[in-house]
Short mmCIF file of C-alpha atoms and ligand atoms in Angstrom, two decimals:
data_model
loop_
_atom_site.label_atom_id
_atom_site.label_comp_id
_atom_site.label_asym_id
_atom_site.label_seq_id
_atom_site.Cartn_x
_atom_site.Cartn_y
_atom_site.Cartn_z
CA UNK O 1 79.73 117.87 88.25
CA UNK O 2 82.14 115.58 86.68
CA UNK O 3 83.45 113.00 89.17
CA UNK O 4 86.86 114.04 88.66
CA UNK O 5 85.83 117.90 89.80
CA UNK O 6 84.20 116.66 92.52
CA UNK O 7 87.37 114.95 94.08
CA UNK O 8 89.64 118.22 93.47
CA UNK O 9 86.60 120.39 95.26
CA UNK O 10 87.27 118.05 98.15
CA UNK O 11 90.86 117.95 98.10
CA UNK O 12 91.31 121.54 97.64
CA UNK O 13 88.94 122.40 100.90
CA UNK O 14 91.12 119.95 102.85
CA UNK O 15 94.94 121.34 101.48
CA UNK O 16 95.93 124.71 102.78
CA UNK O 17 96.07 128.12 100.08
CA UNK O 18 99.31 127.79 99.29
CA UNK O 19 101.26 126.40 95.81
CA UNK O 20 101.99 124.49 95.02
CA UNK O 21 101.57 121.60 97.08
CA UNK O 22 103.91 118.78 97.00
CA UNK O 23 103.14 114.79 97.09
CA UNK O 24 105.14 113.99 99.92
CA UNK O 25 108.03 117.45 101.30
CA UNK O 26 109.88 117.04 104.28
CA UNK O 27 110.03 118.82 107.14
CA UNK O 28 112.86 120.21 108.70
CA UNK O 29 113.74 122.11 112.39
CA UNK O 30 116.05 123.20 114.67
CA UNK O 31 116.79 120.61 115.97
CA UNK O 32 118.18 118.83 112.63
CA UNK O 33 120.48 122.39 111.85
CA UNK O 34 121.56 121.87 114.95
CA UNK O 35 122.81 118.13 114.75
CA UNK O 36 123.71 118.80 110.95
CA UNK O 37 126.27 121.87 112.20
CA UNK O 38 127.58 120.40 115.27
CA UNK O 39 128.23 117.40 112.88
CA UNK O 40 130.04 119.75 110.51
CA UNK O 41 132.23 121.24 113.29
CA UNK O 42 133.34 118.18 114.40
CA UNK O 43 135.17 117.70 110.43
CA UNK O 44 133.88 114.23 110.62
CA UNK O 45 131.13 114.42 108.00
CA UNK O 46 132.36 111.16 105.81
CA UNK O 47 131.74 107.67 106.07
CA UNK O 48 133.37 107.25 109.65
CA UNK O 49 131.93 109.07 112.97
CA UNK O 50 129.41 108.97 116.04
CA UNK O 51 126.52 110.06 114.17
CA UNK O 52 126.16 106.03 112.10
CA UNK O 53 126.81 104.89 115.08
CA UNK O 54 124.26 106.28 117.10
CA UNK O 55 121.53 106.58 114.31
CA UNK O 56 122.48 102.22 113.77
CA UNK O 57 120.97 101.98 117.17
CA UNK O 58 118.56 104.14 116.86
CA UNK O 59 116.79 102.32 114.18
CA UNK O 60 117.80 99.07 115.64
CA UNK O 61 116.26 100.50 119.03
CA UNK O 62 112.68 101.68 117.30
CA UNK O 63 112.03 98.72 115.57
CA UNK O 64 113.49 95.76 117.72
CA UNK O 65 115.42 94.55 115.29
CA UNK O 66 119.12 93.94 116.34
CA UNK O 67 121.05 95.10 113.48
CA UNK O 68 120.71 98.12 111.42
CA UNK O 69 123.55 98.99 108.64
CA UNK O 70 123.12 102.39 107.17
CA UNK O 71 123.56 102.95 103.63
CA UNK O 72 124.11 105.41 100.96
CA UNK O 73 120.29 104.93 99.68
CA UNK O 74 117.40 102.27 99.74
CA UNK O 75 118.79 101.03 96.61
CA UNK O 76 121.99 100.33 97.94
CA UNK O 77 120.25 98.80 100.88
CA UNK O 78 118.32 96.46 98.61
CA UNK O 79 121.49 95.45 96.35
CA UNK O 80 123.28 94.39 99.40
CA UNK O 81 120.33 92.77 100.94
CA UNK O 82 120.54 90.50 97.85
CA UNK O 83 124.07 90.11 97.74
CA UNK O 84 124.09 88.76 101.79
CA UNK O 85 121.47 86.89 100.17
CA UNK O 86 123.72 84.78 97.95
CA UNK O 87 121.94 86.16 94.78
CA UNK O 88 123.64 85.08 92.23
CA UNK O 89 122.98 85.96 87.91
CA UNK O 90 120.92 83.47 86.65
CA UNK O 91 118.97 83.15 89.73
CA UNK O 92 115.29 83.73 89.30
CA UNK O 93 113.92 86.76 92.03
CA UNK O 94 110.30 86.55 92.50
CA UNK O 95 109.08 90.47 93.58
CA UNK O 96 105.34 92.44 93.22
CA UNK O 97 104.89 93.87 89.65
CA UNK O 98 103.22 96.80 91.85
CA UNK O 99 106.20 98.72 93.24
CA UNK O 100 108.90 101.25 92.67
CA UNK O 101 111.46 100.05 89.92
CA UNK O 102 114.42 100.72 92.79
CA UNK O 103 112.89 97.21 93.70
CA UNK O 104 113.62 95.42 90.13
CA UNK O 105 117.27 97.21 89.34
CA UNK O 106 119.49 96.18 91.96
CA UNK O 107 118.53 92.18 90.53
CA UNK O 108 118.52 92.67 87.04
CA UNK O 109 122.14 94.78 88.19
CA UNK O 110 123.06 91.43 89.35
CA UNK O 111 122.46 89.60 86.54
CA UNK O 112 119.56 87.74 88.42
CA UNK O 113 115.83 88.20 86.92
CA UNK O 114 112.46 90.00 88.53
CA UNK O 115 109.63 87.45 88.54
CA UNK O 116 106.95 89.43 88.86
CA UNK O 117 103.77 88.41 91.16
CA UNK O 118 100.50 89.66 92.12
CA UNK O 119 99.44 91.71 95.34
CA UNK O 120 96.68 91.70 97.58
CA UNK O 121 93.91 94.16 97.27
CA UNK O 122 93.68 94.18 101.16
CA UNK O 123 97.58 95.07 101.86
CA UNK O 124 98.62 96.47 98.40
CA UNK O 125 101.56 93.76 99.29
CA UNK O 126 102.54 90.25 97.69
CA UNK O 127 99.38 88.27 97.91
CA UNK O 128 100.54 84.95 100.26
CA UNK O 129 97.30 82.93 98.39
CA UNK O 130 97.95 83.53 95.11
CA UNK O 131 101.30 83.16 95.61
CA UNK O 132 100.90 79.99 97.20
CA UNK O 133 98.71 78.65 94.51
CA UNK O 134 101.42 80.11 91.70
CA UNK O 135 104.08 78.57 93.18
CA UNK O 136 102.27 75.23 93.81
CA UNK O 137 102.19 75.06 89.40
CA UNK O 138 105.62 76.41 88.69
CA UNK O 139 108.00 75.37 91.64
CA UNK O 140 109.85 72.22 92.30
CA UNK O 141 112.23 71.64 95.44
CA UNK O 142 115.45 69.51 94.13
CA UNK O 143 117.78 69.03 97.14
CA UNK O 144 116.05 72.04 98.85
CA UNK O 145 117.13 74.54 96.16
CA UNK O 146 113.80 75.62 94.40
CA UNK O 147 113.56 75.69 90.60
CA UNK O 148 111.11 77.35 87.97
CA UNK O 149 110.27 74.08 86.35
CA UNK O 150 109.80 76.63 83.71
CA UNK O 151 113.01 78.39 83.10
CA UNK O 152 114.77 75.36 84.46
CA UNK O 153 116.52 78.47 86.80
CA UNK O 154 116.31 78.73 91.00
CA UNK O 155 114.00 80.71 92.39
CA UNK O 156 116.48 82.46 94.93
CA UNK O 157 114.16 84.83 97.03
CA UNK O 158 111.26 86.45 97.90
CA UNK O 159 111.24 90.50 98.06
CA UNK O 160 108.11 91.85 99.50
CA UNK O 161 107.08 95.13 99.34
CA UNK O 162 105.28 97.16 102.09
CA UNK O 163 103.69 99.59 99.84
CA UNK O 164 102.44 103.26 100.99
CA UNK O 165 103.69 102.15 104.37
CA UNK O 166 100.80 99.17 105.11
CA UNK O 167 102.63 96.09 106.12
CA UNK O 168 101.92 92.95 103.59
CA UNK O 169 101.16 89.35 105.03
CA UNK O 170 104.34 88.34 106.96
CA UNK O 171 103.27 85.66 109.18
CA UNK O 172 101.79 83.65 105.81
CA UNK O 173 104.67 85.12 103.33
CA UNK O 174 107.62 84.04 105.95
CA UNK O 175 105.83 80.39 105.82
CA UNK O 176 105.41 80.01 102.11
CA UNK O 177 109.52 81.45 102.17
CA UNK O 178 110.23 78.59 104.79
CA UNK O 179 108.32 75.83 102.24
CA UNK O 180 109.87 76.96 99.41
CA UNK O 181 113.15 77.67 100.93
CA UNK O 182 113.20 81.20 99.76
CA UNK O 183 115.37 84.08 101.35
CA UNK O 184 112.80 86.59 101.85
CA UNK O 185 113.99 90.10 101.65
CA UNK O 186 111.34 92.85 103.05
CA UNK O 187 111.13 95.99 100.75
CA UNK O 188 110.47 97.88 103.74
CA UNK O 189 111.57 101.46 102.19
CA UNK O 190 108.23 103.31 102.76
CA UNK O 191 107.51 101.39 106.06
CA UNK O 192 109.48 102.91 108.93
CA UNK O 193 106.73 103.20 111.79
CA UNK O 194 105.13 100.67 110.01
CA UNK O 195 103.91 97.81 112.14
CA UNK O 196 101.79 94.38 111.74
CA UNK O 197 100.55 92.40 114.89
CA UNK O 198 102.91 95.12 116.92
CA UNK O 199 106.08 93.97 115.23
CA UNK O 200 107.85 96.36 113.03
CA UNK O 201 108.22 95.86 109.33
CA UNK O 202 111.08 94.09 108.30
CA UNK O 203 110.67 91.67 111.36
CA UNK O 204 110.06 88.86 109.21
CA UNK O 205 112.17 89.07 106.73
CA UNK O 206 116.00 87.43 106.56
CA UNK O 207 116.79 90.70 105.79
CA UNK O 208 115.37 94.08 105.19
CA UNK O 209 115.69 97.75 103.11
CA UNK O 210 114.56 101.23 104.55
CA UNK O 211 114.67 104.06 102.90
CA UNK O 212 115.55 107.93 103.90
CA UNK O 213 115.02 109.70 100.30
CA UNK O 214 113.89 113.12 100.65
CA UNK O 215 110.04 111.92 100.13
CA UNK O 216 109.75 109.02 102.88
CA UNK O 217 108.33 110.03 106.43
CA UNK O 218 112.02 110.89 108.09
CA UNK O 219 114.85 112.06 105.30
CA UNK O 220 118.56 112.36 105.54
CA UNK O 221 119.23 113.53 102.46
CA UNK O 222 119.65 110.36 100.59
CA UNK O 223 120.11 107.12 102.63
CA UNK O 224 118.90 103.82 103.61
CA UNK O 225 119.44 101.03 105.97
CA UNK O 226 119.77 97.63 106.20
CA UNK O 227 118.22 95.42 108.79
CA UNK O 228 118.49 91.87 110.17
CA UNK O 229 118.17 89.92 113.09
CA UNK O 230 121.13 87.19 111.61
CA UNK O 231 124.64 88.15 113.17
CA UNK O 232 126.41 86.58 110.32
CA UNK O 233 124.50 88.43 107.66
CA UNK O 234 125.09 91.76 109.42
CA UNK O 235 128.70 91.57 110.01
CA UNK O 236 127.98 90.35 105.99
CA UNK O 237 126.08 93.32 104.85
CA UNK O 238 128.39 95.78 107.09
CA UNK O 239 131.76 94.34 105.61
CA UNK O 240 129.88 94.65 101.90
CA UNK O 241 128.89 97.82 102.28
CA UNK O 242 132.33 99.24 102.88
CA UNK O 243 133.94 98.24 100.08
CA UNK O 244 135.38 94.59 101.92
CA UNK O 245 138.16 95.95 103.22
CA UNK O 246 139.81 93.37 105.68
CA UNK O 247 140.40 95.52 109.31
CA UNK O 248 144.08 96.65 109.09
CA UNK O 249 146.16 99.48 110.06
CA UNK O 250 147.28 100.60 107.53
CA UNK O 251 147.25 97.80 104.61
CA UNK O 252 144.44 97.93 102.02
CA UNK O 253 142.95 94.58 101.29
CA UNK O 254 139.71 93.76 99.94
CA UNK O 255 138.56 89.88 99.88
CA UNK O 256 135.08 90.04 98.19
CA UNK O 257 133.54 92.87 95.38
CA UNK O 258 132.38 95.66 97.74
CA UNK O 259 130.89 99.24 97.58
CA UNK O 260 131.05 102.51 99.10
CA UNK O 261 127.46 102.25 100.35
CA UNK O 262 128.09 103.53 104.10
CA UNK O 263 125.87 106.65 105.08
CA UNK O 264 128.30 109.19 105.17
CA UNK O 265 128.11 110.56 109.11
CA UNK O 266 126.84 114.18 107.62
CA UNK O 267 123.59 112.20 106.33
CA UNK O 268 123.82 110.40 109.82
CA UNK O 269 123.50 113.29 112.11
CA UNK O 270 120.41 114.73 109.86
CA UNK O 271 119.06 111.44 110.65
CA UNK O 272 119.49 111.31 114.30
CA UNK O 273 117.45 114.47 114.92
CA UNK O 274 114.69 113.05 112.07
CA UNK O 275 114.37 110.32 113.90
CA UNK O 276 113.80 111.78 117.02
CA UNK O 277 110.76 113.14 115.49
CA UNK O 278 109.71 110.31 114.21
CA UNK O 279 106.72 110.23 116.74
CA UNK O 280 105.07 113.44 116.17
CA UNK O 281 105.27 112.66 112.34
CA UNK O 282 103.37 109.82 112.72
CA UNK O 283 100.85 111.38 114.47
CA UNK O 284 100.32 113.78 112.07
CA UNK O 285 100.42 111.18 109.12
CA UNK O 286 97.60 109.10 111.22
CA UNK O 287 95.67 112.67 111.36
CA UNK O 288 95.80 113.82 107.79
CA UNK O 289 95.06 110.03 106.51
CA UNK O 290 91.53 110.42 109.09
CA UNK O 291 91.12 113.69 107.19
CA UNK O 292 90.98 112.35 103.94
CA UNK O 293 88.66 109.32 105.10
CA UNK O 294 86.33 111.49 106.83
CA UNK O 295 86.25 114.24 103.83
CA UNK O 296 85.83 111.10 101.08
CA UNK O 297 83.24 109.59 103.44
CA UNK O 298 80.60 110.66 102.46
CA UNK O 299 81.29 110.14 98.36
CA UNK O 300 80.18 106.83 97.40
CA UNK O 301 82.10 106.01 94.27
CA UNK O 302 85.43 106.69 95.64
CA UNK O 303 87.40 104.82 98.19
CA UNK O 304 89.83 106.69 100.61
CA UNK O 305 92.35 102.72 100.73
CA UNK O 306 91.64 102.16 104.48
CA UNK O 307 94.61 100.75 106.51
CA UNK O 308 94.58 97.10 106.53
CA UNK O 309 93.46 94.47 109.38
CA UNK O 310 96.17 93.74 111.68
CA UNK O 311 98.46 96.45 110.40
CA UNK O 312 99.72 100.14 112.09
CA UNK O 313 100.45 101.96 109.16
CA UNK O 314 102.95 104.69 108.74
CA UNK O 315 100.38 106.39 106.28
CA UNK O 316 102.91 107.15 104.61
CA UNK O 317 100.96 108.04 101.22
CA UNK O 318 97.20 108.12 100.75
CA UNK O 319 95.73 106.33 98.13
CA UNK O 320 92.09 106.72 96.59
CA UNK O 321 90.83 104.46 94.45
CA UNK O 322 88.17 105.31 91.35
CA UNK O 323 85.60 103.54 90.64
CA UNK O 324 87.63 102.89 86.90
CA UNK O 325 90.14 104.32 84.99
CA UNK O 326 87.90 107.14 82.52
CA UNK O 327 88.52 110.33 84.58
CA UNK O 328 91.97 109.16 86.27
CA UNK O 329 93.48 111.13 83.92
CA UNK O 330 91.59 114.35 83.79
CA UNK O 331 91.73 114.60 87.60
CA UNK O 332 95.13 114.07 87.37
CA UNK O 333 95.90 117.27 85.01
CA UNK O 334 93.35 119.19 86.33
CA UNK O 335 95.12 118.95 90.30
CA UNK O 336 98.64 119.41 88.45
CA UNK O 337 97.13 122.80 86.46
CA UNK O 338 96.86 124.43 89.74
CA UNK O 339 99.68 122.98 90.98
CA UNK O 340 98.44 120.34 93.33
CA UNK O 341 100.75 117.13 92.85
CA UNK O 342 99.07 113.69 92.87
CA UNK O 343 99.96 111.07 90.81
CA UNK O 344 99.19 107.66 89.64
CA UNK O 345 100.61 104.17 90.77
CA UNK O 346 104.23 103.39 89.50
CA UNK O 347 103.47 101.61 85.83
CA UNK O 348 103.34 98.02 87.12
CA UNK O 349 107.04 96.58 86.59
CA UNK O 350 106.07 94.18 83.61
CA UNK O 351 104.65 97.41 81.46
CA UNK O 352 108.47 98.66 81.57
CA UNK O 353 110.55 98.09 77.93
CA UNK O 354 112.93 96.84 80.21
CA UNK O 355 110.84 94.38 82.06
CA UNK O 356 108.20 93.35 79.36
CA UNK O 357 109.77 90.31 78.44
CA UNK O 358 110.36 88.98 82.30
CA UNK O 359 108.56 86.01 83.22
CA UNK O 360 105.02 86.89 85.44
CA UNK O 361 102.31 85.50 87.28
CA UNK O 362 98.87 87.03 86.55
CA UNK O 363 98.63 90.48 87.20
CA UNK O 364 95.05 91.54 87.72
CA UNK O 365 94.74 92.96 91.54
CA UNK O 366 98.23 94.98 89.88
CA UNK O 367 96.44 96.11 86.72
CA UNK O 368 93.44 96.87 88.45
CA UNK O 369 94.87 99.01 91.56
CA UNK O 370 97.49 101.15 89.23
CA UNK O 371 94.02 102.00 86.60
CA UNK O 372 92.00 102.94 89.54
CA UNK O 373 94.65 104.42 91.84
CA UNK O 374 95.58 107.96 93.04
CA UNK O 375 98.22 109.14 95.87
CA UNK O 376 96.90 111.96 97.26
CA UNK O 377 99.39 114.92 98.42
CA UNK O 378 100.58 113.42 102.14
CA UNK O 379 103.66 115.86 103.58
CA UNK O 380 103.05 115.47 107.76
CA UNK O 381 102.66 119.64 107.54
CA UNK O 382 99.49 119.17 105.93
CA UNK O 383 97.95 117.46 109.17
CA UNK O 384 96.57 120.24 110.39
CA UNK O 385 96.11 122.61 107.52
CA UNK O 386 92.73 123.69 107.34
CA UNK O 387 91.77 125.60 104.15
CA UNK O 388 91.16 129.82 104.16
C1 LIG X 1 112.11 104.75 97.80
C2 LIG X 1 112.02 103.32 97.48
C3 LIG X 1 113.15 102.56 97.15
C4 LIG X 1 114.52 103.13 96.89
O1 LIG X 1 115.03 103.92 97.90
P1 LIG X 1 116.08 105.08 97.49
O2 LIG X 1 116.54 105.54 98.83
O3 LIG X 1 115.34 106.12 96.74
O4 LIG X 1 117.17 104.44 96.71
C5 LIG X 1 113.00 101.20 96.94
N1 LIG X 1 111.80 100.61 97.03
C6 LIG X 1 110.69 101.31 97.34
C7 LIG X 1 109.41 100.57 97.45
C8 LIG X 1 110.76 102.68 97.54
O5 LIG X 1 109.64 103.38 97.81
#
């Protein structure tokens, strides 16, 4: 049997009878009608009410970090991350070539330009090593503002990705941040219940994304968050995000280019009851990624990406890995011609028309992982699916 039928037999005994079967669905109770109506009865569904408020603290609450700003989407998250930042056009962004474009857009939005890097085979995340190395070559400090000695433009910032939910490097990306004096922004979008060493992703980081898209582990809808331990760039990212108007009663004043990026309070009180089940979800996530390994185990040319040293992964997607890129393809149509979705890595950054000409480290581990990689259908209901 070809390789790639193999894989499907073993995926298909694992997923449950029905179709199709999505990459990543959400799951929704009665518990979030219920906050999602009371919400509704209360008339205060916009961008003011209790429901920010309280699901703020809740994410500031589960992951220790003492500010959380909720926002429309990750995106928006991530362009006012880099705004508090002080990203300015012209500036120089340095981010993995392995990770969704909402990464790249909000700084090429901005004016500024991606600078892609390589990751680590062992995290999937910004590889501190080879950054290290890269940035020994191509960086020079002038009166602590780091330059491309290339470009001749600063190197503003460090975004770091936590990709499928395993945590990257932080202890040795924060340091190589601090030497270079980088703001380093933590792509934590897929990462909520994500933790390294016990700290929660975006602990690092001056400042951090999250995402609640319809396909992350807990939804609202659309929505994001931003988080940071820095008072200053919280009240920062909170006056940003609503448009920078200056408190008043009744006068309208604005004193810096702001957006309408506030989770509206209907989004809000979807989230609240999401995140209460935030623990059961990753229970099952844990129990359908020891599913997969267990039902790959025991074929040798395929590797089930195990969850990295140090890190407590969300699980939020599973990833196998080919042995090479000849039958990525054919298992790919084959699962979506009965209507099983997987799908290949996002097309490193640099392959993009939009990207191609943006200046880049070498991309190998990048290259290699999106030839070889598949993410593997990984909604929490499929936990404990067994197959008829
Ligand atoms: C989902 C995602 C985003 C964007 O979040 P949205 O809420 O969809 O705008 C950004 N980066 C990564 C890595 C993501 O997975």
């Amino acid at each position: 049997m070809a390789l790639s039928e193999t894989i499907l037999t073993v995926v298909r005994e694992l997923l449950p009878p029905q179709r199709p079967i999505g990459l990543h669905e959400p799951s929704f109770g009665e518990r979030d009608k219920a906050l999602t109506q009371d919400c509704l009865d209360s008339g205060w569904v916009s961008s003011v009410g209790r429901y920010v408020d309280q699901f703020e603290q809740g994410l500031a609450e589960l992951t220790g970090i003492p500010h959380a700003v909720a926002t429309v989407n990750g995106t928006a998250a991530l362009h006012t991350c880099l705004m508090v930042a002080g990203v300015r056009a012209g500036d120089e962004i340095l981010l993995p070539a392995l990770t969704f474009v909402g990464t790249a857009n909000p700084v090429a939005a901005m004016g500024a330009v991606p600078h892609f890097v390589d990751c680590d085979r062992d995290t999937l995340g910004v590889d501190p090593q080879v950054l290290e190395v890269y940035l020994r070559q191509i960086a020079e400090l002038r009166d602590g503002v780091c330059y491309n000695r290339h470009s001749g433009r600063p190197l503003r910032a460090l975004v770091v990705v936590h990709v499928l939910g395993h945590v990257a490097d932080m202890p040795a990306l924060r340091s190589i941040a601090d030497d270079y004096g980088l703001c380093l922004i933590e792509d934590a979008a897929e990462a909520l219940g994500s933790y390294r060493d016990n700290l929660h992703a975006g602990h690092w980081g001056d400042l951090a994304a999250l995402s609640f898209n319809g396909n992350k582990i807990i939804t609202t809808g659309g929505g994001g968050a931003i988080l940071t331990r820095n008072d200053e760039l919280a009240a920062r990212a909170r006056h940003l995000t609503t448009t920078a108007k200056r408190p008043h009663p009744w006068a309208l004043e604005h004193d810096a280019v702001g957006f309408n990026y506030r989770l509206p309070n209907l989004n809000a009180a979807l989230g609240c009851a999401q995140l209460e089940q935030l623990p059961q979800r990753l229970a099952q996530k844990r129990r359908l990624a020891e599913r997969y390994a267990a039902a790959f185990a025991g074929l040798k040319d395929v590797e089930l990406y195990p969850e990295p040293s140090g890190c407590r992964s969300n699980h939020w997607l599973n990833l196998l890995l080919l042995p090479d890129n000849s039958e990525r393809e054919s298992l790919l149509s084959a699962a979506h011609a009965e209507d099983i979705l997987m799908r290949p890595f996002w097309t490193p950054l640099h392959r993009l028309p939009m990207y191609q000409d943006n200046p880049c480290a070498p991309l190998q581990i990048s290259e290699d992982l999106f030839a070889r990689g598949v993410c593997l259908p990984s909604s929490a209901a499929l936990a404990n699916s067994e197959a008829a």
